[in-house]
């Protein structure tokens, strides 16, 4: 994800480390001690880190889509890149082997809906009658 955001180095760094916060015990504070993150990057990481609990995926995506804080634009760019990566046919095939077709069909739909909400879907998918 990070490399796909180059040459925007600020977004690329967020793209590289955003999953660390969801997939490990590390916190944003931990990352701030290790990396020289800007305020916008810290805010973007906070937006991208899905809160534990009963937040629905749609609510999480809407929060990213509507946030007006410094770093919100970075968070949207990173999430769009992340969703496009998740929709990569090779990744989809590997995930389908792990979790099954029914689960991946549901996930693909959620990813496409999220892309539309964030404004990252191809224009022909977001056509309005």
XYZ file of C-alpha atoms in Angstrom:
129
model
C 0.000 0.000 0.000
C 2.758 2.422 0.935
C 4.629 2.124 -2.344
C 1.452 2.758 -4.344
C 1.190 6.203 -2.694
C 4.604 7.421 -3.852
C 5.786 10.073 -4.604
C 3.645 11.427 -1.723
C 6.096 10.435 1.023
C 3.837 11.593 3.858
C 1.000 9.327 2.681
C 3.404 6.500 1.767
C 4.731 6.338 5.348
C 1.168 6.157 6.695
C 0.392 3.494 4.096
C 3.374 1.443 5.234
C 2.570 1.510 8.942
C -1.237 1.706 9.109
C -1.751 -2.042 9.537
C 0.834 -2.212 12.325
C -1.658 -0.561 14.660
C -4.452 -2.999 13.835
C -2.314 -6.129 13.624
C -0.095 -5.691 16.679
C -0.057 -4.366 20.209
C 1.757 -1.213 19.041
C 0.098 2.150 19.581
C 0.377 5.459 17.770
C 2.555 6.635 20.674
C 4.892 3.692 20.062
C 5.184 4.649 16.397
C 5.781 8.288 17.277
C 8.813 7.211 19.330
C 10.186 5.236 16.384
C 9.282 7.483 13.448
C 9.306 11.239 12.908
C 5.573 11.474 12.181
C 3.907 14.799 11.417
C 0.666 15.865 13.114
C -1.208 15.072 9.887
C 0.288 11.571 9.787
C -0.626 10.918 13.425
C -4.188 12.085 12.769
C -4.390 9.943 9.619
C -3.234 6.880 11.557
C -5.798 7.586 14.266
C -8.552 7.704 11.639
C -7.335 4.539 9.928
C -7.125 2.530 13.133
C -10.520 0.920 13.432
C -11.825 1.246 16.955
C -12.437 -1.920 18.919
C -15.987 -2.616 19.892
C -19.251 -2.337 18.087
C -18.339 0.169 15.346
C -19.652 -1.146 12.066
C -17.394 -1.172 9.033
C -19.725 1.308 7.307
C -19.492 3.716 10.260
C -15.699 3.393 10.210
C -15.586 4.223 6.482
C -18.033 7.136 6.874
C -15.824 8.561 9.632
C -12.821 8.507 7.298
C -14.902 9.936 4.435
C -16.260 12.883 6.406
C -13.402 13.763 8.763
C -12.127 17.318 8.485
C -9.094 17.057 10.749
C -5.502 17.568 9.624
C -4.513 14.290 8.041
C -8.021 13.319 6.917
C -7.076 13.633 3.239
C -4.062 11.383 3.857
C -6.289 8.838 5.629
C -8.689 8.802 2.679
C -5.860 8.317 0.160
C -4.362 5.495 2.221
C -7.719 3.765 2.738
C -8.495 3.966 -0.982
C -5.074 2.446 -1.769
C -5.662 -0.224 0.893
C -9.082 -1.119 -0.532
C -7.712 -1.321 -4.067
C -4.957 -3.595 -2.772
C -7.545 -5.739 -0.996
C -9.441 -6.044 -4.284
C -6.357 -7.201 -6.200
C -7.453 -10.428 -7.952
C -4.391 -12.366 -6.745
C -4.994 -11.348 -3.122
C -8.681 -12.151 -3.520
C -7.851 -15.616 -4.829
C -5.512 -16.358 -1.928
C -8.019 -15.061 0.620
C -10.805 -17.093 -0.979
C -8.733 -20.248 -0.552
C -8.388 -19.432 3.155
C -11.903 -18.316 4.056
C -14.140 -19.482 1.221
C -16.083 -17.927 -1.622
C -19.112 -16.767 0.391
C -16.975 -14.761 2.818
C -14.962 -13.158 0.028
C -18.048 -12.218 -1.988
C -19.330 -10.353 1.071
C -15.943 -8.717 1.667
C -15.625 -7.657 -1.990
C -19.015 -5.980 -1.817
C -18.014 -4.138 1.370
C -14.724 -3.038 -0.228
C -16.475 -1.703 -3.356
C -19.062 0.124 -1.263
C -16.269 1.648 0.815
C -14.460 2.786 -2.338
C -17.639 4.479 -3.555
C -18.130 6.186 -0.181
C -14.535 7.438 -0.211
C -14.689 8.566 -3.837
C -12.118 6.053 -5.011
C -14.251 3.853 -7.272
C -14.012 4.200 -11.037
C -16.556 6.753 -12.282
C -18.594 4.193 -14.211
C -19.358 2.342 -10.937
C -20.650 5.451 -9.240
C -23.046 6.544 -11.994
C -26.333 7.906 -10.714
C -29.579 7.441 -12.673
